PDB file of C-alpha atoms in Angstrom:
ATOM      1  CA  UNK A1069       3.429 -49.781   2.659  1.00  0.00           C
ATOM      2  CA  UNK A1070       2.065 -46.571   4.155  1.00  0.00           C
ATOM      3  CA  UNK A1071      -0.689 -44.679   2.399  1.00  0.00           C
ATOM      4  CA  UNK A1072       0.118 -41.557   4.406  1.00  0.00           C
ATOM      5  CA  UNK A1073       1.341 -38.492   2.518  1.00  0.00           C
ATOM      6  CA  UNK A1074       3.569 -35.941   4.193  1.00  0.00           C
ATOM      7  CA  UNK A1075       3.734 -32.279   3.161  1.00  0.00           C
ATOM      8  CA  UNK A1076       6.207 -29.926   4.831  1.00  0.00           C
ATOM      9  CA  UNK A1077       5.729 -26.181   4.274  1.00  0.00           C
ATOM     10  CA  UNK A1078       8.337 -23.665   5.321  1.00  0.00           C
ATOM     11  CA  UNK A1079       8.582 -19.911   5.034  1.00  0.00           C
ATOM     12  CA  UNK A1080       8.988 -16.811   7.158  1.00  0.00           C
ATOM     13  CA  UNK A1081       6.361 -14.778   8.976  1.00  0.00           C
ATOM     14  CA  UNK A1082       3.846 -13.015   6.768  1.00  0.00           C
ATOM     15  CA  UNK A1083       4.177 -15.256   3.721  1.00  0.00           C
ATOM     16  CA  UNK A1084       0.921 -17.125   4.251  1.00  0.00           C
ATOM     17  CA  UNK A1085       2.414 -20.482   5.185  1.00  0.00           C
ATOM     18  CA  UNK A1086      -0.179 -21.126   7.894  1.00  0.00           C
ATOM     19  CA  UNK A1087      -3.158 -20.058   5.742  1.00  0.00           C
ATOM     20  CA  UNK A1088      -1.985 -22.300   2.904  1.00  0.00           C
ATOM     21  CA  UNK A1089      -1.648 -25.210   5.314  1.00  0.00           C
ATOM     22  CA  UNK A1090      -5.126 -24.652   6.686  1.00  0.00           C
ATOM     23  CA  UNK A1091      -6.579 -24.588   3.158  1.00  0.00           C
ATOM     24  CA  UNK A1092      -4.734 -27.795   2.272  1.00  0.00           C
ATOM     25  CA  UNK A1093      -5.837 -29.500   5.484  1.00  0.00           C
ATOM     26  CA  UNK A1094      -9.468 -28.465   5.008  1.00  0.00           C
ATOM     27  CA  UNK A1095      -9.410 -29.778   1.448  1.00  0.00           C
ATOM     28  CA  UNK A1096      -8.045 -33.134   2.549  1.00  0.00           C
ATOM     29  CA  UNK A1097     -10.627 -33.407   5.356  1.00  0.00           C
ATOM     30  CA  UNK A1098     -13.460 -32.594   2.936  1.00  0.00           C
ATOM     31  CA  UNK A1099     -12.131 -35.280   0.631  1.00  0.00           C
ATOM     32  CA  UNK A1100     -12.461 -37.880   3.375  1.00  0.00           C
ATOM     33  CA  UNK A1101      -8.877 -38.162   4.553  1.00  0.00           C
ATOM     34  CA  UNK A1102      -7.750 -38.292   8.123  1.00  0.00           C
ATOM     35  CA  UNK A1103      -5.533 -35.211   8.520  1.00  0.00           C
ATOM     36  CA  UNK A1104      -3.100 -34.034  11.160  1.00  0.00           C
ATOM     37  CA  UNK A1105      -1.384 -30.661  11.007  1.00  0.00           C
ATOM     38  CA  UNK A1106       1.268 -29.089  13.208  1.00  0.00           C
ATOM     39  CA  UNK A1107       2.677 -25.587  13.021  1.00  0.00           C
ATOM     40  CA  UNK A1108       5.728 -23.959  14.495  1.00  0.00           C
ATOM     41  CA  UNK A1109       6.132 -20.201  14.577  1.00  0.00           C
ATOM     42  CA  UNK A1110       9.769 -19.162  14.803  1.00  0.00           C
ATOM     43  CA  UNK A1111      11.003 -15.733  15.713  1.00  0.00           C
ATOM     44  CA  UNK A1112      10.395 -14.485  12.195  1.00  0.00           C
ATOM     45  CA  UNK A1113      11.415 -10.943  13.087  1.00  0.00           C
ATOM     46  CA  UNK A1114      14.834 -12.385  13.875  1.00  0.00           C
ATOM     47  CA  UNK A1115      15.112 -14.584  10.826  1.00  0.00           C
ATOM     48  CA  UNK A1116      13.313 -17.603  12.220  1.00  0.00           C
ATOM     49  CA  UNK A1117      11.130 -19.931  10.232  1.00  0.00           C
ATOM     50  CA  UNK A1118       7.432 -20.636  10.167  1.00  0.00           C
ATOM     51  CA  UNK A1119       6.821 -24.276   9.404  1.00  0.00           C
ATOM     52  CA  UNK A1120       3.823 -26.516   9.089  1.00  0.00           C
ATOM     53  CA  UNK A1121       3.630 -30.232   8.742  1.00  0.00           C
ATOM     54  CA  UNK A1122       0.594 -31.859   7.167  1.00  0.00           C
ATOM     55  CA  UNK A1123       0.018 -35.599   7.128  1.00  0.00           C
ATOM     56  CA  UNK A1124      -3.035 -37.095   5.432  1.00  0.00           C
ATOM     57  CA  UNK A1125      -4.260 -40.541   4.538  1.00  0.00           C
ATOM     58  CA  UNK A1126      -6.624 -43.268   5.697  1.00  0.00           C
ATOM     59  CA  UNK A1127      -5.554 -43.049   9.339  1.00  0.00           C
ATOM     60  CA  UNK A1128      -2.934 -40.652  10.691  1.00  0.00           C
ATOM     61  CA  UNK A1129      -1.789 -40.973  14.299  1.00  0.00           C
ATOM     62  CA  UNK A1130       0.675 -38.079  14.554  1.00  0.00           C
ATOM     63  CA  UNK A1131       1.110 -34.692  12.866  1.00  0.00           C
ATOM     64  CA  UNK A1132       4.887 -34.937  13.080  1.00  0.00           C
ATOM     65  CA  UNK A1133       6.864 -35.753   9.948  1.00  0.00           C
ATOM     66  CA  UNK A1134      10.004 -37.736  10.646  1.00  0.00           C
ATOM     67  CA  UNK A1135      13.263 -36.792   8.997  1.00  0.00           C
ATOM     68  CA  UNK A1136      13.634 -38.446   5.622  1.00  0.00           C
ATOM     69  CA  UNK A1137       9.899 -38.997   5.127  1.00  0.00           C
ATOM     70  CA  UNK A1138       8.415 -35.802   3.615  1.00  0.00           C
ATOM     71  CA  UNK A1139       6.919 -36.445   0.186  1.00  0.00           C
ATOM     72  CA  UNK A1140       6.969 -32.725  -0.540  1.00  0.00           C
ATOM     73  CA  UNK A1141       8.724 -29.699   0.878  1.00  0.00           C
ATOM     74  CA  UNK A1142       7.384 -26.337  -0.252  1.00  0.00           C
ATOM     75  CA  UNK A1143       9.701 -23.433   0.564  1.00  0.00           C
ATOM     76  CA  UNK A1144       7.960 -20.066   0.443  1.00  0.00           C
ATOM     77  CA  UNK A1145      11.379 -18.383   0.666  1.00  0.00           C
ATOM     78  CA  UNK A1146      14.313 -19.596  -1.383  1.00  0.00           C
ATOM     79  CA  UNK A1147      16.741 -20.412   1.405  1.00  0.00           C
ATOM     80  CA  UNK A1148      14.277 -21.761   3.977  1.00  0.00           C
ATOM     81  CA  UNK A1149      14.306 -25.290   2.590  1.00  0.00           C
ATOM     82  CA  UNK A1150      17.996 -25.530   3.511  1.00  0.00           C
ATOM     83  CA  UNK A1151      17.093 -25.769   7.195  1.00  0.00           C
ATOM     84  CA  UNK A1152      14.721 -28.680   6.663  1.00  0.00           C
ATOM     85  CA  UNK A1153      16.077 -30.507   3.636  1.00  0.00           C
ATOM     86  CA  UNK A1154      16.870 -33.559   5.755  1.00  0.00           C
ATOM     87  CA  UNK A1155      13.122 -34.091   6.169  1.00  0.00           C
ATOM     88  CA  UNK A1156      12.703 -34.816   2.454  1.00  0.00           C
ATOM     89  CA  UNK A1157      12.548 -38.489   1.532  1.00  0.00           C
ATOM     90  CA  UNK A1158      14.897 -39.869  -1.076  1.00  0.00           C
ATOM     91  CA  UNK A1159      12.550 -39.435  -4.038  1.00  0.00           C
ATOM     92  CA  UNK A1160      10.708 -36.453  -2.538  1.00  0.00           C
ATOM     93  CA  UNK A1161       9.785 -33.294  -4.394  1.00  0.00           C
ATOM     94  CA  UNK A1162      11.071 -29.828  -3.559  1.00  0.00           C
ATOM     95  CA  UNK A1163       9.057 -26.758  -4.573  1.00  0.00           C
ATOM     96  CA  UNK A1164      10.966 -23.486  -4.219  1.00  0.00           C
ATOM     97  CA  UNK A1165       9.616 -19.957  -4.430  1.00  0.00           C
ATOM     98  CA  UNK A1166      12.455 -17.733  -5.675  1.00  0.00           C
ATOM     99  CA  UNK A1167      11.685 -14.880  -3.289  1.00  0.00           C
ATOM    100  CA  UNK A1168      14.611 -13.898  -1.068  1.00  0.00           C
ATOM    101  CA  UNK A1169      13.939 -12.421   2.374  1.00  0.00           C
ATOM    102  CA  UNK A1170      17.079 -11.457   4.225  1.00  0.00           C
ATOM    103  CA  UNK A1171      17.193 -12.168   7.945  1.00  0.00           C
ATOM    104  CA  UNK A1172      18.439  -9.500  10.326  1.00  0.00           C
ATOM    105  CA  UNK A1173      21.896 -11.069  10.457  1.00  0.00           C
ATOM    106  CA  UNK A1174      22.267 -10.536   6.702  1.00  0.00           C
ATOM    107  CA  UNK A1175      20.826  -7.027   6.862  1.00  0.00           C
ATOM    108  CA  UNK A1176      23.355  -5.952   9.499  1.00  0.00           C
ATOM    109  CA  UNK A1177      26.248  -7.628   7.695  1.00  0.00           C
ATOM    110  CA  UNK A1178      26.869 -10.367  10.272  1.00  0.00           C
ATOM    111  CA  UNK A1179      26.242 -13.125   7.726  1.00  0.00           C
ATOM    112  CA  UNK A1180      25.705 -13.559   3.998  1.00  0.00           C
ATOM    113  CA  UNK A1181      22.708 -14.836   2.147  1.00  0.00           C
ATOM    114  CA  UNK A1182      23.689 -18.172   0.599  1.00  0.00           C
ATOM    115  CA  UNK A1183      24.600 -18.094  -3.097  1.00  0.00           C
ATOM    116  CA  UNK A1184      23.679 -20.660  -5.727  1.00  0.00           C
ATOM    117  CA  UNK A1185      20.946 -22.186  -3.583  1.00  0.00           C
ATOM    118  CA  UNK A1186      19.001 -23.660  -6.494  1.00  0.00           C
ATOM    119  CA  UNK A1187      22.139 -25.344  -7.820  1.00  0.00           C
ATOM    120  CA  UNK A1188      22.735 -26.831  -4.363  1.00  0.00           C
ATOM    121  CA  UNK A1189      19.174 -28.138  -4.245  1.00  0.00           C
ATOM    122  CA  UNK A1190      19.668 -29.675  -7.687  1.00  0.00           C
ATOM    123  CA  UNK A1191      22.800 -31.471  -6.449  1.00  0.00           C
ATOM    124  CA  UNK A1192      21.285 -32.761  -3.219  1.00  0.00           C
ATOM    125  CA  UNK A1193      17.716 -33.538  -4.306  1.00  0.00           C
ATOM    126  CA  UNK A1194      18.205 -34.150  -8.018  1.00  0.00           C
ATOM    127  CA  UNK A1195      17.313 -31.680 -10.711  1.00  0.00           C
ATOM    128  CA  UNK A1196      14.134 -33.468 -11.817  1.00  0.00           C
ATOM    129  CA  UNK A1197      12.699 -33.237  -8.290  1.00  0.00           C
ATOM    130  CA  UNK A1198      13.367 -29.506  -7.807  1.00  0.00           C
ATOM    131  CA  UNK A1199      10.594 -27.185  -9.017  1.00  0.00           C
ATOM    132  CA  UNK A1200      11.423 -23.480  -9.057  1.00  0.00           C
ATOM    133  CA  UNK A1201       8.533 -20.998  -9.138  1.00  0.00           C
ATOM    134  CA  UNK A1202       8.659 -17.201  -9.066  1.00  0.00           C
ATOM    135  CA  UNK A1203       5.358 -16.957  -7.187  1.00  0.00           C
ATOM    136  CA  UNK A1204       6.276 -13.562  -5.769  1.00  0.00           C
ATOM    137  CA  UNK A1205       6.575 -12.073  -9.253  1.00  0.00           C
ATOM    138  CA  UNK A1206       3.323 -13.714 -10.395  1.00  0.00           C
ATOM    139  CA  UNK A1207       1.494 -12.378  -7.336  1.00  0.00           C
ATOM    140  CA  UNK A1208       2.920  -8.913  -7.984  1.00  0.00           C
ATOM    141  CA  UNK A1209       1.630  -9.048 -11.556  1.00  0.00           C
ATOM    142  CA  UNK A1210      -1.811  -9.882 -10.142  1.00  0.00           C
ATOM    143  CA  UNK A1211      -1.666  -6.719  -8.060  1.00  0.00           C
ATOM    144  CA  UNK A1212      -0.828  -7.965  -4.584  1.00  0.00           C
ATOM    145  CA  UNK A1213       2.222  -9.888  -3.408  1.00  0.00           C
ATOM    146  CA  UNK A1214       0.202 -11.237  -0.469  1.00  0.00           C
ATOM    147  CA  UNK A1215      -1.415 -13.829  -2.736  1.00  0.00           C
ATOM    148  CA  UNK A1216       1.978 -15.433  -3.439  1.00  0.00           C
ATOM    149  CA  UNK A1217       1.036 -18.322  -1.162  1.00  0.00           C
ATOM    150  CA  UNK A1218      -2.067 -19.088  -3.232  1.00  0.00           C
ATOM    151  CA  UNK A1219       0.007 -19.085  -6.431  1.00  0.00           C
ATOM    152  CA  UNK A1220       2.118 -21.792  -4.782  1.00  0.00           C
ATOM    153  CA  UNK A1221      -1.033 -23.640  -3.720  1.00  0.00           C
ATOM    154  CA  UNK A1222      -2.309 -23.682  -7.306  1.00  0.00           C
ATOM    155  CA  UNK A1223       1.019 -25.013  -8.549  1.00  0.00           C
ATOM    156  CA  UNK A1224       1.066 -27.651  -5.815  1.00  0.00           C
ATOM    157  CA  UNK A1225      -2.477 -28.822  -6.620  1.00  0.00           C
ATOM    158  CA  UNK A1226      -1.609 -29.316 -10.277  1.00  0.00           C
ATOM    159  CA  UNK A1227       1.813 -30.805  -9.651  1.00  0.00           C
ATOM    160  CA  UNK A1228       0.459 -33.446  -7.298  1.00  0.00           C
ATOM    161  CA  UNK A1229      -2.819 -34.057  -9.073  1.00  0.00           C
ATOM    162  CA  UNK A1230      -5.048 -32.937  -6.213  1.00  0.00           C
ATOM    163  CA  UNK A1231      -7.753 -31.687  -8.583  1.00  0.00           C
ATOM    164  CA  UNK A1232     -10.598 -33.753  -7.124  1.00  0.00           C
ATOM    165  CA  UNK A1233     -11.049 -31.235  -4.299  1.00  0.00           C
ATOM    166  CA  UNK A1234     -13.023 -27.974  -4.636  1.00  0.00           C
ATOM    167  CA  UNK A1235     -10.059 -25.740  -3.771  1.00  0.00           C
ATOM    168  CA  UNK A1236     -11.677 -22.559  -5.043  1.00  0.00           C
ATOM    169  CA  UNK A1237     -14.600 -22.923  -2.632  1.00  0.00           C
ATOM    170  CA  UNK A1238     -12.195 -23.577   0.230  1.00  0.00           C
ATOM    171  CA  UNK A1239     -10.214 -20.468  -0.736  1.00  0.00           C
ATOM    172  CA  UNK A1240     -13.441 -18.439  -0.835  1.00  0.00           C
ATOM    173  CA  UNK A1241     -14.298 -19.705   2.643  1.00  0.00           C
ATOM    174  CA  UNK A1242     -10.813 -18.936   3.976  1.00  0.00           C
ATOM    175  CA  UNK A1243     -10.002 -15.387   2.868  1.00  0.00           C
ATOM    176  CA  UNK A1244     -11.780 -12.045   3.419  1.00  0.00           C
ATOM    177  CA  UNK A1245     -14.492 -11.295   0.853  1.00  0.00           C
ATOM    178  CA  UNK A1246     -12.543  -8.403  -0.668  1.00  0.00           C
ATOM    179  CA  UNK A1247      -9.610 -10.735  -1.364  1.00  0.00           C
ATOM    180  CA  UNK A1248     -11.548 -13.650  -2.911  1.00  0.00           C
ATOM    181  CA  UNK A1249     -11.202 -12.676  -6.577  1.00  0.00           C
ATOM    182  CA  UNK A1250      -7.491 -11.925  -6.259  1.00  0.00           C
ATOM    183  CA  UNK A1251      -6.833 -15.259  -4.544  1.00  0.00           C
ATOM    184  CA  UNK A1252      -8.870 -17.231  -7.073  1.00  0.00           C
ATOM    185  CA  UNK A1253      -6.847 -15.555  -9.841  1.00  0.00           C
ATOM    186  CA  UNK A1254      -3.656 -16.419  -7.965  1.00  0.00           C
ATOM    187  CA  UNK A1255      -4.745 -20.042  -7.668  1.00  0.00           C
ATOM    188  CA  UNK A1256      -5.476 -20.177 -11.421  1.00  0.00           C
ATOM    189  CA  UNK A1257      -2.087 -18.628 -12.266  1.00  0.00           C
ATOM    190  CA  UNK A1258      -0.304 -21.131 -10.075  1.00  0.00           C
ATOM    191  CA  UNK A1259      -2.279 -23.962 -11.614  1.00  0.00           C
ATOM    192  CA  UNK A1260      -1.211 -22.814 -15.105  1.00  0.00           C
ATOM    193  CA  UNK A1261       2.484 -23.172 -14.285  1.00  0.00           C
TER     194      UNK A1261
END
């Protein structure tokens, strides 16, 4: 049985997917895990995705998560998980931020944003494994929507019992000094969910 954990993060450009992945990876490294991370930057201006794959454990040989083997998928945008849902393993956990960002094709009327996405996730993944978080709203209440990613990080840390890592110090080391307090508050808010 593998002791490797697989985390798949997906969002669109500007949502902080890469920063969150780097914070997670640094935390796992500092906790003694072998960590591999891969990132793919889509054409976000044209509706493409930004994805990262993080694998950590005793010994990891590849950063690539195979389809059907992700323990966790975190979607920073509500519909983005649809593209990568086949990566989630059978009993995997889906974390969905409720923010909707319309791609160009929706904005020009060439396609429609999918309806009832959460209900579809519930059907495919199973309701108990779908976690819906309005991180965008929480970040807005904190004064800056840009810390939405750290709200999700806080929720993820609590949800998956990753408390034995000094996440706040890693956040402090990873964001500009003027943004430290806001991001620590965002982490705490996410952790409270």
